[in-house]
PDB file of C-alpha atoms in Angstrom:
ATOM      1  CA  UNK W 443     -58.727  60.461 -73.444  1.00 84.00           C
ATOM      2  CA  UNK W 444     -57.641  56.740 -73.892  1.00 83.00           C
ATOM      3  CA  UNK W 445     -60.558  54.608 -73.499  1.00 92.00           C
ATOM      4  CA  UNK W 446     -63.057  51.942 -74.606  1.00 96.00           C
ATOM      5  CA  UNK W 447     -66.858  52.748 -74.655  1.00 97.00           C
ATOM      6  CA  UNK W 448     -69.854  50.481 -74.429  1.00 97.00           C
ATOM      7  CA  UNK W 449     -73.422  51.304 -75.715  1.00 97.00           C
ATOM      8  CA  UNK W 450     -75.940  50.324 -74.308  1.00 97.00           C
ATOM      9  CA  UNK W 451     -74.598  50.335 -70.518  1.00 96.00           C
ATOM     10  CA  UNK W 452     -77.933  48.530 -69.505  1.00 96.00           C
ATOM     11  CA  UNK W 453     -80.460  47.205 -71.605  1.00 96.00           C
ATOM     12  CA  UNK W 454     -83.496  44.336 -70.869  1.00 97.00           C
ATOM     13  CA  UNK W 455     -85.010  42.655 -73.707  1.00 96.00           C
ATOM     14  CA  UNK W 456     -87.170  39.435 -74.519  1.00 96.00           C
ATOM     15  CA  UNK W 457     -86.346  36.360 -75.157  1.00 97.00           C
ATOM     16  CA  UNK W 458     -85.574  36.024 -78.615  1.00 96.00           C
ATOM     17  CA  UNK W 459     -84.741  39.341 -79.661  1.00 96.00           C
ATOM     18  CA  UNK W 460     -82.046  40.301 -81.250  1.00 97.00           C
ATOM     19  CA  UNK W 461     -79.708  42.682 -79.662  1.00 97.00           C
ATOM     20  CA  UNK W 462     -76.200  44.679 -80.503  1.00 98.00           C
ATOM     21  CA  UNK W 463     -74.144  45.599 -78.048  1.00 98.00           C
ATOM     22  CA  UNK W 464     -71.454  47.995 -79.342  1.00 98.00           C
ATOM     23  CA  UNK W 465     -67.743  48.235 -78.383  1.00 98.00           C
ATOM     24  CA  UNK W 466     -65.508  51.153 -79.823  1.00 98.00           C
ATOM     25  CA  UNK W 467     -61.618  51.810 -78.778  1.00 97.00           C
ATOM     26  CA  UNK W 468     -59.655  55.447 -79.542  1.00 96.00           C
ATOM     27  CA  UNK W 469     -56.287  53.834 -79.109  1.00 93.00           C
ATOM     28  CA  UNK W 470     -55.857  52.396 -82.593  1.00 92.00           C
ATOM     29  CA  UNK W 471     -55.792  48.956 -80.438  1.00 92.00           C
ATOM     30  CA  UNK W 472     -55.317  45.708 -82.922  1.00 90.00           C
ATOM     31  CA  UNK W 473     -56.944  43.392 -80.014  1.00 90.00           C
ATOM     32  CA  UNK W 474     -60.361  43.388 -79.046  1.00 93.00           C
ATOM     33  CA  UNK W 475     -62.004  40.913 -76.730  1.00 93.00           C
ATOM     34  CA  UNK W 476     -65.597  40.229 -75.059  1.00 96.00           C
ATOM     35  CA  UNK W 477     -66.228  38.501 -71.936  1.00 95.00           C
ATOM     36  CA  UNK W 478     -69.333  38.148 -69.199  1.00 96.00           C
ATOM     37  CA  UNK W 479     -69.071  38.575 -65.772  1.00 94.00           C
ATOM     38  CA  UNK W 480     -71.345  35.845 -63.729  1.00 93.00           C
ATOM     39  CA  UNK W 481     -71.475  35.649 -59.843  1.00 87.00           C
ATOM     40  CA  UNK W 482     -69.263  32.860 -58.766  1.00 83.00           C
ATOM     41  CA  UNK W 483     -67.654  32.051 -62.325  1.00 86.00           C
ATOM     42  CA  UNK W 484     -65.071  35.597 -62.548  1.00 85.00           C
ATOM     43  CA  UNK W 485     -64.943  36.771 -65.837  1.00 90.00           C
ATOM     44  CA  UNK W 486     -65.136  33.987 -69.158  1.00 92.00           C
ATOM     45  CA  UNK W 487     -64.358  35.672 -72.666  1.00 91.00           C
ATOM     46  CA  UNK W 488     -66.690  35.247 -75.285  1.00 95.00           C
ATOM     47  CA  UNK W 489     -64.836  36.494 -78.455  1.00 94.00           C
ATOM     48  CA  UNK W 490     -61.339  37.653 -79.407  1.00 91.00           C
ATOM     49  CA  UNK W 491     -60.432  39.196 -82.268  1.00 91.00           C
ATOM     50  CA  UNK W 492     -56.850  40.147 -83.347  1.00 87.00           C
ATOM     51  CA  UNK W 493     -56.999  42.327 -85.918  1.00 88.00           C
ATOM     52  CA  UNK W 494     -59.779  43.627 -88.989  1.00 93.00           C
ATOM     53  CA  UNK W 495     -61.318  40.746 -90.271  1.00 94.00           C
ATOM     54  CA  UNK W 496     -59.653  38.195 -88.077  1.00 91.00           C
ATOM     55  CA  UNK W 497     -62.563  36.831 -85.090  1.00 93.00           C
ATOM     56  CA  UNK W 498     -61.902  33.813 -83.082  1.00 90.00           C
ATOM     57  CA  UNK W 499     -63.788  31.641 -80.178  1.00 91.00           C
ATOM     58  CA  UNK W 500     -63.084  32.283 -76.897  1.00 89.00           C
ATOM     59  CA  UNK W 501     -64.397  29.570 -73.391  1.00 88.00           C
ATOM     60  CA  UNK W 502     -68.173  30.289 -74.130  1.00 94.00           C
ATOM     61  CA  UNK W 503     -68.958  31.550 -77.739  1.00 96.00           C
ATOM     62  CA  UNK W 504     -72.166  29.743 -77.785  1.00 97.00           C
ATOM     63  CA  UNK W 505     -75.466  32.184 -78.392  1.00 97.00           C
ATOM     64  CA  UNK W 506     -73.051  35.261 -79.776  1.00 98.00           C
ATOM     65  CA  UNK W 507     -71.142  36.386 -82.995  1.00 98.00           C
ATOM     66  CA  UNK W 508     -69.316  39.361 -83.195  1.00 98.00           C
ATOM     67  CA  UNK W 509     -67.570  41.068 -86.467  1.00 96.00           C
ATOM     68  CA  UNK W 510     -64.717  43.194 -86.669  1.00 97.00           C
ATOM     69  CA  UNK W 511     -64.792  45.634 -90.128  1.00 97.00           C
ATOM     70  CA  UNK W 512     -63.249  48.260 -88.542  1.00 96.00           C
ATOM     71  CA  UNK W 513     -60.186  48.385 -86.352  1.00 95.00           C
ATOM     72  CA  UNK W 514     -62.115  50.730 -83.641  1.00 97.00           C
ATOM     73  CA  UNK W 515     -65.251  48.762 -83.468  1.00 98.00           C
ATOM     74  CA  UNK W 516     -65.941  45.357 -81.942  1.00 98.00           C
ATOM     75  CA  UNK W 517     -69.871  44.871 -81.493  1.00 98.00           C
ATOM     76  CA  UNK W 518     -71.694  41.545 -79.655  1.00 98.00           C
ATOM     77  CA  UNK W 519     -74.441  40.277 -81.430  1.00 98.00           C
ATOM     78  CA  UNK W 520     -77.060  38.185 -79.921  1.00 97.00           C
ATOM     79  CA  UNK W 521     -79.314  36.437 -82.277  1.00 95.00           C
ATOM     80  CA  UNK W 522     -81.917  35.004 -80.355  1.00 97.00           C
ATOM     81  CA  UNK W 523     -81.106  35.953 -76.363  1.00 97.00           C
ATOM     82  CA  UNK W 524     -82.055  33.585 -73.755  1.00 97.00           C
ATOM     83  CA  UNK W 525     -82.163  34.338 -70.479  1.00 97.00           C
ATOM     84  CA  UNK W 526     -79.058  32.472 -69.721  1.00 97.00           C
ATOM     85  CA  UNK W 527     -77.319  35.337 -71.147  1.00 98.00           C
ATOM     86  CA  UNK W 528     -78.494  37.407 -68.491  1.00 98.00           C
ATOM     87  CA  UNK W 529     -74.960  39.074 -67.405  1.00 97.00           C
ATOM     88  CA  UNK W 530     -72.886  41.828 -67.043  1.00 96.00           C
ATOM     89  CA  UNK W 531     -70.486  42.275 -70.364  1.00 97.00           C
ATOM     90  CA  UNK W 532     -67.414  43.404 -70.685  1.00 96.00           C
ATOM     91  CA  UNK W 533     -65.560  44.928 -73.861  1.00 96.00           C
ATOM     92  CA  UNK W 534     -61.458  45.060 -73.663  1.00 94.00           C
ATOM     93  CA  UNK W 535     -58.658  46.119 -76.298  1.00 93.00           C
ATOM     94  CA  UNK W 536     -54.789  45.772 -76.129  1.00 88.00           C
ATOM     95  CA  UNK W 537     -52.225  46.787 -78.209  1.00 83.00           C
ATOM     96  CA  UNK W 538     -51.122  43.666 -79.056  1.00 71.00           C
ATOM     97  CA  UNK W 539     -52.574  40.083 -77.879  1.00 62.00           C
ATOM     98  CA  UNK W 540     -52.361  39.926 -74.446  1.00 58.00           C
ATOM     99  CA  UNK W 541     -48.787  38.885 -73.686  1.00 55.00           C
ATOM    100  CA  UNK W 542     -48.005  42.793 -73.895  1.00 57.00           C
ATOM    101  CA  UNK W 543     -49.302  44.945 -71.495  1.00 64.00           C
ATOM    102  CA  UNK W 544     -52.424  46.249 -70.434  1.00 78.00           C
ATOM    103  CA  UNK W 545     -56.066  45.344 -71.320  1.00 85.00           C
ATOM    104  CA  UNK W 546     -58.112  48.512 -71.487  1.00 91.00           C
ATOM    105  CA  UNK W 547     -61.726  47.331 -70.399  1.00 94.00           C
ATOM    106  CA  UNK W 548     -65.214  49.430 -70.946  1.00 96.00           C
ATOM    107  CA  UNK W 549     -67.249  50.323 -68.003  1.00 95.00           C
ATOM    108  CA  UNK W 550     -69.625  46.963 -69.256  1.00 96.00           C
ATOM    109  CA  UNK W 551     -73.018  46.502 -70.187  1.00 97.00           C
ATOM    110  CA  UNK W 552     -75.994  45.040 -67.554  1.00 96.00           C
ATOM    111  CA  UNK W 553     -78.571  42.885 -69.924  1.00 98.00           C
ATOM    112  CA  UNK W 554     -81.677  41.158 -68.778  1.00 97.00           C
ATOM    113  CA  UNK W 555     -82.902  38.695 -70.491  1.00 97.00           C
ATOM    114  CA  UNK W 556     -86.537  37.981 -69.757  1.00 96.00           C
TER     115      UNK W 556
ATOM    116  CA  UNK E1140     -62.490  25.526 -65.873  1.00 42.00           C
ATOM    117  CA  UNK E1141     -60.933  28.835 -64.134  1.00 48.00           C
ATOM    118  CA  UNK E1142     -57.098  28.881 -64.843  1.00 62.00           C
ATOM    119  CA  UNK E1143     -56.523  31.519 -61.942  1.00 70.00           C
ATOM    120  CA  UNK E1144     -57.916  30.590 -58.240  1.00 81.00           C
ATOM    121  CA  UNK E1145     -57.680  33.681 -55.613  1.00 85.00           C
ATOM    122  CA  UNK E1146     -57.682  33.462 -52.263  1.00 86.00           C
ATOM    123  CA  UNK E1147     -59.315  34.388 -50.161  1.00 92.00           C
ATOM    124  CA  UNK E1148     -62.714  35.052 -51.983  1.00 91.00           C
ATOM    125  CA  UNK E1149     -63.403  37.895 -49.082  1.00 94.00           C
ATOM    126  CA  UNK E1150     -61.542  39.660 -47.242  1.00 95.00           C
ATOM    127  CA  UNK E1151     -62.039  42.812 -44.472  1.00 96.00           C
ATOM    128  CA  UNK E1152     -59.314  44.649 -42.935  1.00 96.00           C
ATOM    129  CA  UNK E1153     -59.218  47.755 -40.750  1.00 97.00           C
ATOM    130  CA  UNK E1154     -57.645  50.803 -43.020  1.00 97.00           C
ATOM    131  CA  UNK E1155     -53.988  51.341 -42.704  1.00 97.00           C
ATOM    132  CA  UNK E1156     -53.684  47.705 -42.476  1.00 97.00           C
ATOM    133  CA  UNK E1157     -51.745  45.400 -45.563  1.00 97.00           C
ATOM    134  CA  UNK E1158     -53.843  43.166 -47.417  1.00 97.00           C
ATOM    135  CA  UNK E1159     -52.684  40.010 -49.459  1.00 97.00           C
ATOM    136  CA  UNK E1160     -54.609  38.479 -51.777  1.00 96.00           C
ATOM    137  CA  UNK E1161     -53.811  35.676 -53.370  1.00 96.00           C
ATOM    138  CA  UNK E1162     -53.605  33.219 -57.280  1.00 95.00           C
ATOM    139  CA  UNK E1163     -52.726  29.676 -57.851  1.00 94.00           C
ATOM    140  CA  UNK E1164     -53.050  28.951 -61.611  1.00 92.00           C
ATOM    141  CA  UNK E1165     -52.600  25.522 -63.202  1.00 89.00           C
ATOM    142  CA  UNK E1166     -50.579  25.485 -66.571  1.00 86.00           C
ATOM    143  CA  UNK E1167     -47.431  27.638 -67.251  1.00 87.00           C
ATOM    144  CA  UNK E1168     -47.999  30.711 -68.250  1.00 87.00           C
ATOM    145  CA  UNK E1169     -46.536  34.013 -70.118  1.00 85.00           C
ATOM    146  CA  UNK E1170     -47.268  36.533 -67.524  1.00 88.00           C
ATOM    147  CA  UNK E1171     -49.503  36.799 -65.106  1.00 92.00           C
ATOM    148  CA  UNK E1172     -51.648  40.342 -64.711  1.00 92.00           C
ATOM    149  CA  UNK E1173     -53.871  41.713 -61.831  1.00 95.00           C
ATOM    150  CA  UNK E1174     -56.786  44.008 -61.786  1.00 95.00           C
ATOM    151  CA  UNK E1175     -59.052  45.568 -60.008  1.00 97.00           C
ATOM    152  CA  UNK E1176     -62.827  46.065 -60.071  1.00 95.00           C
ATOM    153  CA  UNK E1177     -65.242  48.703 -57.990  1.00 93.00           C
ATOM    154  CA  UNK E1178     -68.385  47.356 -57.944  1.00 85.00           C
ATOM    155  CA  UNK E1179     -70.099  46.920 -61.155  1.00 77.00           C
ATOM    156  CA  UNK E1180     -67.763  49.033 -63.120  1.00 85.00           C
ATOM    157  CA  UNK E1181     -64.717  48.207 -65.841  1.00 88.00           C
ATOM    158  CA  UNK E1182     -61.337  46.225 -64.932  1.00 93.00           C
ATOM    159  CA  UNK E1183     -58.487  47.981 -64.150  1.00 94.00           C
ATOM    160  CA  UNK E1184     -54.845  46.941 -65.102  1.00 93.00           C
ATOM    161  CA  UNK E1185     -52.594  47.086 -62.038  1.00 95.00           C
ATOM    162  CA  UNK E1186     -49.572  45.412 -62.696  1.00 94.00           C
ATOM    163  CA  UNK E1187     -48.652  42.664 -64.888  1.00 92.00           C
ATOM    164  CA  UNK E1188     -45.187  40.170 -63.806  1.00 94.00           C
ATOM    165  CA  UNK E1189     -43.923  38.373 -66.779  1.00 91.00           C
ATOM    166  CA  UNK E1190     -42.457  34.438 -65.909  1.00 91.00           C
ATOM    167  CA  UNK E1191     -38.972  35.508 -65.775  1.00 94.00           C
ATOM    168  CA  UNK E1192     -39.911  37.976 -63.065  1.00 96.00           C
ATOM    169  CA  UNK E1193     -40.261  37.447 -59.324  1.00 97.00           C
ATOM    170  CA  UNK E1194     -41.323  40.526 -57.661  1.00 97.00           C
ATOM    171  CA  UNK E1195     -42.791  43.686 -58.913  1.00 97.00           C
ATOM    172  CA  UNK E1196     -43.587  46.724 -57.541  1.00 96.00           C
ATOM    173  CA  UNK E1197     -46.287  49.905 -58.627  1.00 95.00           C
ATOM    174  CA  UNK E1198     -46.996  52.340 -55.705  1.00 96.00           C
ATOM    175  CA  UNK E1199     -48.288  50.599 -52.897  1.00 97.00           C
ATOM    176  CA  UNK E1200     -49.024  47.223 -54.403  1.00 97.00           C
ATOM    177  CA  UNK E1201     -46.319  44.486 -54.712  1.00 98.00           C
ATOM    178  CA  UNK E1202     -46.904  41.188 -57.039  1.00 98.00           C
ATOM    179  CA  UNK E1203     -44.567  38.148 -56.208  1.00 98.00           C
ATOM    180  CA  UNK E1204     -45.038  35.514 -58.515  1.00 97.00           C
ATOM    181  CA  UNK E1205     -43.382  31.906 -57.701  1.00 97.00           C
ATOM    182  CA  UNK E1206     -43.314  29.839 -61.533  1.00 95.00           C
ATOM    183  CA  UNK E1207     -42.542  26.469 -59.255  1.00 95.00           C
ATOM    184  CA  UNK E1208     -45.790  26.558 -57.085  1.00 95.00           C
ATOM    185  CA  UNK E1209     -47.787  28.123 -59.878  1.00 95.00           C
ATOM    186  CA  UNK E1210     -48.824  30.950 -57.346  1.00 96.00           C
ATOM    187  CA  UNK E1211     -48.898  34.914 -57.121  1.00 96.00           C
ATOM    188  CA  UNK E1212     -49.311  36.986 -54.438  1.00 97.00           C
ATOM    189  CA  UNK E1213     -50.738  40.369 -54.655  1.00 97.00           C
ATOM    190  CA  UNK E1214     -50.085  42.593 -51.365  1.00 98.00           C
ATOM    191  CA  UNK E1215     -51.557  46.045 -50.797  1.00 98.00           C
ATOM    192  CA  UNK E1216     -49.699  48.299 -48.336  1.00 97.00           C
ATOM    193  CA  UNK E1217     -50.827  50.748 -45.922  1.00 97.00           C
ATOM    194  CA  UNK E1218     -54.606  50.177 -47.142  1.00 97.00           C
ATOM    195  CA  UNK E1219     -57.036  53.159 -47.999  1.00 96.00           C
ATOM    196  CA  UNK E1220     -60.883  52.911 -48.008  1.00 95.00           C
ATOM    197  CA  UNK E1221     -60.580  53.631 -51.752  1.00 95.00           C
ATOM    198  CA  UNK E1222     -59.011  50.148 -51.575  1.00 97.00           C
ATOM    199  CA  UNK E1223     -62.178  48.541 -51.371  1.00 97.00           C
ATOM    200  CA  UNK E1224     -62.706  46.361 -54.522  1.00 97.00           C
ATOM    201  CA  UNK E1225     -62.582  43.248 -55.911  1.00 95.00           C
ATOM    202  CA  UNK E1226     -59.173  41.484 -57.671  1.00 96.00           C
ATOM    203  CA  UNK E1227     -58.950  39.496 -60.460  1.00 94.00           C
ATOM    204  CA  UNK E1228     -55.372  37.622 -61.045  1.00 94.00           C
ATOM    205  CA  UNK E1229     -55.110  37.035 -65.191  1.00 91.00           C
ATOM    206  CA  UNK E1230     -53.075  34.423 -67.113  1.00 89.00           C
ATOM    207  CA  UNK E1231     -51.663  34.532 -70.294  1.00 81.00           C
ATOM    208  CA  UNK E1232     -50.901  30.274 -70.433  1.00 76.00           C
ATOM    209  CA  UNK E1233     -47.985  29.480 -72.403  1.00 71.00           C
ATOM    210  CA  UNK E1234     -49.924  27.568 -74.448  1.00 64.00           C
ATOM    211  CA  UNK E1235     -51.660  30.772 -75.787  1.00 56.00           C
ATOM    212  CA  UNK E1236     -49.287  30.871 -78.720  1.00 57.00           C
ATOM    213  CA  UNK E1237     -51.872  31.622 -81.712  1.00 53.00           C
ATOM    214  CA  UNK E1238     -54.638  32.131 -79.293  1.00 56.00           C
ATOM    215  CA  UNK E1239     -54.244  35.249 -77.270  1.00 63.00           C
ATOM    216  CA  UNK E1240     -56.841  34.742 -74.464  1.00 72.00           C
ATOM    217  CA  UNK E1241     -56.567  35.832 -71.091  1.00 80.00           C
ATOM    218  CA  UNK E1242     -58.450  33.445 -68.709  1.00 84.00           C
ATOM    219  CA  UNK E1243     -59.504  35.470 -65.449  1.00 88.00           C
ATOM    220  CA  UNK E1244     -59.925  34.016 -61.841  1.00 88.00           C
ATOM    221  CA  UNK E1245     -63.125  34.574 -59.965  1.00 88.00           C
ATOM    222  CA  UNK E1246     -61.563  37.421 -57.970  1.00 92.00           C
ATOM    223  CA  UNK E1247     -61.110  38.749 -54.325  1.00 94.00           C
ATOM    224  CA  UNK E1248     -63.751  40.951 -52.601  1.00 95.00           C
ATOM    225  CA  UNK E1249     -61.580  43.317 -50.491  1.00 97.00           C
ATOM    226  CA  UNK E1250     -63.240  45.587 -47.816  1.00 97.00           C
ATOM    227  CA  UNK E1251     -61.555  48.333 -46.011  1.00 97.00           C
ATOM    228  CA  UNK E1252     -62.971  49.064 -42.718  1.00 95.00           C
ATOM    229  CA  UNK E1253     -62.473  52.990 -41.859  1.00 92.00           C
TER     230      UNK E1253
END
């Protein structure tokens, strides 16, 4: 089955502690994105990558990195969290930028930053 | 700032009813995608209209998309309580060339009364 997973799918940590969020796709997908989901604000993305090796910014890439080594995997590294980063995250992949066709999005991960 | 504005942000209608939802965006774009979201959970593609494209149709949903107001109407016939969701309109600005972002409006909460 097609898809795009997401581990951990809820997670709350401490301010300051450095998390991985982890973001695999099966569909051999060159673009992978990351955005947060806040109440009020829709969805803003984080991080795009469009193929191995090749990250760039996206509206709010302050407080994250990501890395992309593998074509499947896409993780979201937080450094130091603060609780400002308290959100619900989303993973996506497409086969090609997004002027093709459809996104594929994970079912998201809940953090809590306290 | 949010490229994509729906309207309404809420909206409840008895089932069987047709519900229209609708985007303004500001810049001129590629293509224009909606999704959908049940609560908490992953974005779904519905239907993306490219710029050269005025109408579309997938099942029971039908996109319009007018280039000249910089709008996009997304209308949902014969409404189901599995309906009930929340939809995001998604533009790919023509400006995007060498940055592939999609930038996501803050979505419609639609409620089907059964």
């Amino acid at each position: 089955e097609a898809q795009v997973t997401q581990n951990p799918r809820y997670l709350i940590t401490v301010t300051g502690k450095k998390l991985t969020v982890t973001c695999s796709q099966n569909m051999n997908h060159e673009y992978m994105s990351w955005y947060r989901q806040d109440p009020g604000l829709g969805l803003r993305q984080i991080y795009y990558s469009m193929n191995v090796e090749v990250t760039d910014k996206g509206d709010v890439p302050e407080g994250y990195k990501v890395s992309r080594k593998e074509k499947r995997n896409f993780p979201l590294i937080l450094e130091s969290p603060s609780p400002n980063q308290t959100s619900l995250y989303f993973c996506a992949s497409s086969s090609w930028g997004t002027s093709q066709e459809t996104q594929y999005f994970g079912p998201g991960t809940r953090l809590l930053v306290l | 700032s949010q490229q994509g504005e729906e309207d309404p942000q809420a909206l409840s209608i008895q089932e069987g009813e047709n519900a229209t939802m609708n985007c303004s965006y500001k810049t001129s774009i590629n293509n224009l995608q909606w999704y959908r979201q049940n609560s908490g959970r992953g974005l779904v593609h519905l239907i993306l209209i490219r710029s050269n494209e005025r109408e579309k149709h997938s099942g029971r949903l039908r996109v319009t998309l007018d280039t000249s107001k910089k709008s996009s109407s997304l209308l949902i016939t014969a409404s189901r309580a599995a309906d009930t969701a929340s939809y995001f309109c998604a533009t790919d600005p023509l400006s995007n060339f060498g940055n592939e972002k999609l930038t996501f409006g803050t979505g419609t909460s639609l409620t089907i009364i059964p």
